CSV table of C-alpha atoms in Angstrom, one decimal:
chain,number,residue,atom,x,y,z
A,25,MET,CA,-76.6,-99.6,-51.6
A,26,ALA,CA,-75.5,-96.0,-53.5
A,27,GLN,CA,-77.5,-94.0,-54.6
A,28,PHE,CA,-77.3,-91.3,-57.4
A,29,PRO,CA,-79.5,-88.6,-58.2
A,30,LEU,CA,-81.1,-89.7,-62.2
A,31,SER,CA,-79.4,-86.4,-63.7
A,32,ASP,CA,-76.3,-88.5,-62.7
A,33,LEU,CA,-77.1,-91.9,-64.0
A,34,LEU,CA,-78.3,-90.3,-67.3
A,35,THR,CA,-75.4,-88.3,-67.7
A,36,GLY,CA,-73.2,-91.8,-66.3
A,37,ALA,CA,-75.1,-93.8,-69.3
A,38,LYS,CA,-74.1,-91.0,-71.7
A,39,ARG,CA,-70.4,-91.5,-71.1
A,40,LEU,CA,-70.6,-95.5,-70.9
A,41,PHE,CA,-72.4,-95.7,-74.5
A,42,THR,CA,-69.7,-93.1,-75.8
A,43,GLY,CA,-67.4,-96.0,-76.4
A,44,LEU,CA,-69.0,-99.0,-77.3
A,45,GLN,CA,-69.3,-101.3,-80.6
A,46,GLY,CA,-72.0,-103.6,-82.1
A,47,LYS,CA,-71.5,-105.9,-84.7
A,48,LYS,CA,-72.8,-105.4,-88.3
A,49,PRO,CA,-74.9,-108.2,-90.1
A,50,ASP,CA,-71.3,-108.4,-92.4
A,51,GLY,CA,-69.1,-109.3,-89.2
A,52,THR,CA,-67.6,-105.6,-88.9
A,53,TYR,CA,-67.9,-103.1,-85.8
A,54,THR,CA,-69.1,-100.0,-86.1
A,55,ASP,CA,-69.5,-97.4,-83.1
A,56,VAL,CA,-72.4,-97.0,-81.1
A,57,LYS,CA,-74.1,-93.9,-81.5
A,58,VAL,CA,-75.4,-91.5,-78.4
A,59,THR,CA,-78.0,-88.4,-79.4
A,60,SER,CA,-77.4,-85.0,-77.7
A,61,ASN,CA,-80.1,-86.6,-74.7
A,62,GLY,CA,-77.9,-89.9,-74.0
A,63,GLU,CA,-80.1,-92.5,-76.0
A,64,VAL,CA,-78.6,-94.6,-78.1
A,65,PHE,CA,-79.5,-93.6,-81.6
A,66,THR,CA,-80.8,-96.7,-83.3
A,67,ALA,CA,-81.7,-97.0,-87.4
A,68,SER,CA,-84.1,-99.2,-88.8
A,69,ALA,CA,-82.8,-102.4,-90.8
A,70,GLY,CA,-84.3,-102.4,-94.3
A,71,SER,CA,-85.7,-101.4,-97.3
A,72,ALA,CA,-87.3,-97.9,-96.9
A,73,SER,CA,-89.9,-98.7,-99.8
A,74,LEU,CA,-92.9,-100.9,-100.1
A,75,LYS,CA,-93.4,-103.6,-102.5
A,76,ALA,CA,-96.0,-105.5,-103.0
A,77,THR,CA,-96.8,-108.3,-105.6
A,78,VAL,CA,-98.6,-111.4,-106.1
A,79,LEU,CA,-96.5,-114.8,-106.0
A,80,ASN,CA,-98.5,-118.3,-107.0
A,81,VAL,CA,-97.3,-122.0,-106.0
A,82,PRO,CA,-97.5,-123.5,-109.5
A,83,ALA,CA,-98.1,-126.8,-108.2
A,84,ALA,CA,-99.2,-127.6,-104.8
A,85,GLY,CA,-96.8,-129.4,-102.8
A,86,THR,CA,-94.0,-127.3,-104.4
A,87,ARG,CA,-92.6,-124.8,-101.8
A,88,VAL,CA,-91.8,-121.7,-103.6
A,89,ARG,CA,-89.4,-119.0,-102.0
A,90,LEU,CA,-90.2,-115.5,-101.7
A,91,PRO,CA,-87.8,-112.7,-104.1
A,92,ASP,CA,-84.8,-111.4,-102.4
A,93,TYR,CA,-86.0,-107.8,-100.7
A,94,PRO,CA,-84.3,-106.2,-97.7
A,95,CYS,CA,-87.1,-105.6,-95.4
A,96,ARG,CA,-88.7,-104.9,-92.0
A,97,GLU,CA,-91.2,-106.6,-91.9
A,98,ILE,CA,-93.7,-108.6,-94.7
A,99,THR,CA,-97.4,-108.8,-94.2
A,100,ILE,CA,-98.1,-111.7,-96.0
A,101,ILE,CA,-102.0,-112.5,-97.5
A,102,GLY,CA,-103.8,-116.0,-98.8
A,103,ARG,CA,-105.4,-114.6,-102.3
A,104,GLY,CA,-109.3,-113.9,-101.9
A,105,LYS,CA,-109.9,-116.1,-104.7
A,106,ASN,CA,-107.8,-119.2,-102.7
A,107,THR,CA,-110.3,-122.6,-102.0
A,108,GLY,CA,-107.2,-124.0,-100.4
A,109,LYS,CA,-104.8,-123.4,-98.1
A,110,ILE,CA,-101.5,-121.6,-98.0
A,111,PHE,CA,-98.8,-122.8,-96.0
A,112,VAL,CA,-96.0,-120.8,-94.9
A,113,GLY,CA,-92.3,-121.4,-93.4
A,114,GLY,CA,-89.2,-121.9,-94.3
A,115,SER,CA,-87.3,-124.0,-96.4
A,116,ASP,CA,-88.5,-126.5,-95.1
A,117,VAL,CA,-92.4,-125.7,-95.2
A,118,THR,CA,-95.0,-128.4,-96.0
A,119,LYS,CA,-98.8,-129.3,-95.8
A,120,ASP,CA,-97.7,-131.2,-92.7
A,121,ASN,CA,-94.6,-128.7,-91.5
A,122,TYR,CA,-95.7,-124.7,-92.0
A,123,GLY,CA,-95.4,-122.0,-89.0
A,124,ALA,CA,-99.1,-120.8,-90.5
A,125,GLU,CA,-101.9,-121.9,-92.3
A,126,LEU,CA,-103.9,-119.2,-94.2
A,127,VAL,CA,-107.2,-119.1,-96.5
A,128,ALA,CA,-108.8,-116.7,-98.3
A,129,LYS,CA,-108.1,-113.6,-97.2
A,130,ASP,CA,-106.0,-114.6,-93.9
A,131,SER,CA,-102.6,-112.6,-93.0
A,132,ILE,CA,-99.9,-113.0,-91.0
A,133,THR,CA,-97.2,-110.2,-90.6
A,134,LEU,CA,-94.0,-111.2,-89.8
A,135,SER,CA,-90.5,-109.6,-89.1
A,136,VAL,CA,-87.7,-110.3,-91.1
A,137,ASN,CA,-85.0,-108.9,-92.6
A,138,ASN,CA,-85.4,-110.4,-95.9
A,139,THR,CA,-88.5,-111.9,-97.8
A,140,ASN,CA,-86.1,-114.4,-99.1
A,141,LEU,CA,-86.6,-116.3,-95.4
A,142,ILE,CA,-89.9,-116.9,-96.2
A,143,TYR,CA,-91.2,-120.2,-98.8
A,144,ILE,CA,-94.9,-120.7,-99.4
A,145,ASP,CA,-96.7,-124.0,-100.6
A,146,SER,CA,-100.4,-124.6,-101.5
A,147,SER,CA,-103.1,-127.0,-101.0
A,148,ILE,CA,-104.2,-126.7,-104.8
A,149,SER,CA,-101.9,-126.2,-107.5
A,150,GLY,CA,-102.3,-122.2,-109.0
A,151,GLU,CA,-103.5,-120.8,-105.6
A,152,GLY,CA,-101.0,-118.4,-103.8
A,153,ILE,CA,-100.6,-115.1,-101.8
A,154,SER,CA,-100.6,-111.4,-101.8
A,155,TYR,CA,-97.3,-109.6,-99.7
A,156,LEU,CA,-96.7,-106.1,-98.7
A,157,ALA,CA,-93.1,-105.5,-97.3
A,158,LEU,CA,-91.8,-102.8,-95.6
């Protein structure tokens, strides 16, 4: 096996990354950017601002979709006054089919690109969550 000095490998990697393209969410392609140090430049997806709000489930057993908000991650918190359970999941969330079960003040943080990928349901009508999305 051939051996190369680390500086040659880094220089070679810099040249390698110069011609690469990456696929964007809309299906188009863009050039991969490389810093002057040869590192691949990355940009965070999602919002650059914080969104915080409260969302309740009007009727237990009826899932509620979070609103459309581009983000990098979301922290979902069971409201402090809840006496029942909150079920967090996808479009098929129910009390029997969920990704996370929260009681009052429990939380879960998820890496998603939009809050509208998440649905909640509740064991008690009128209870809900607060959430922070960035």
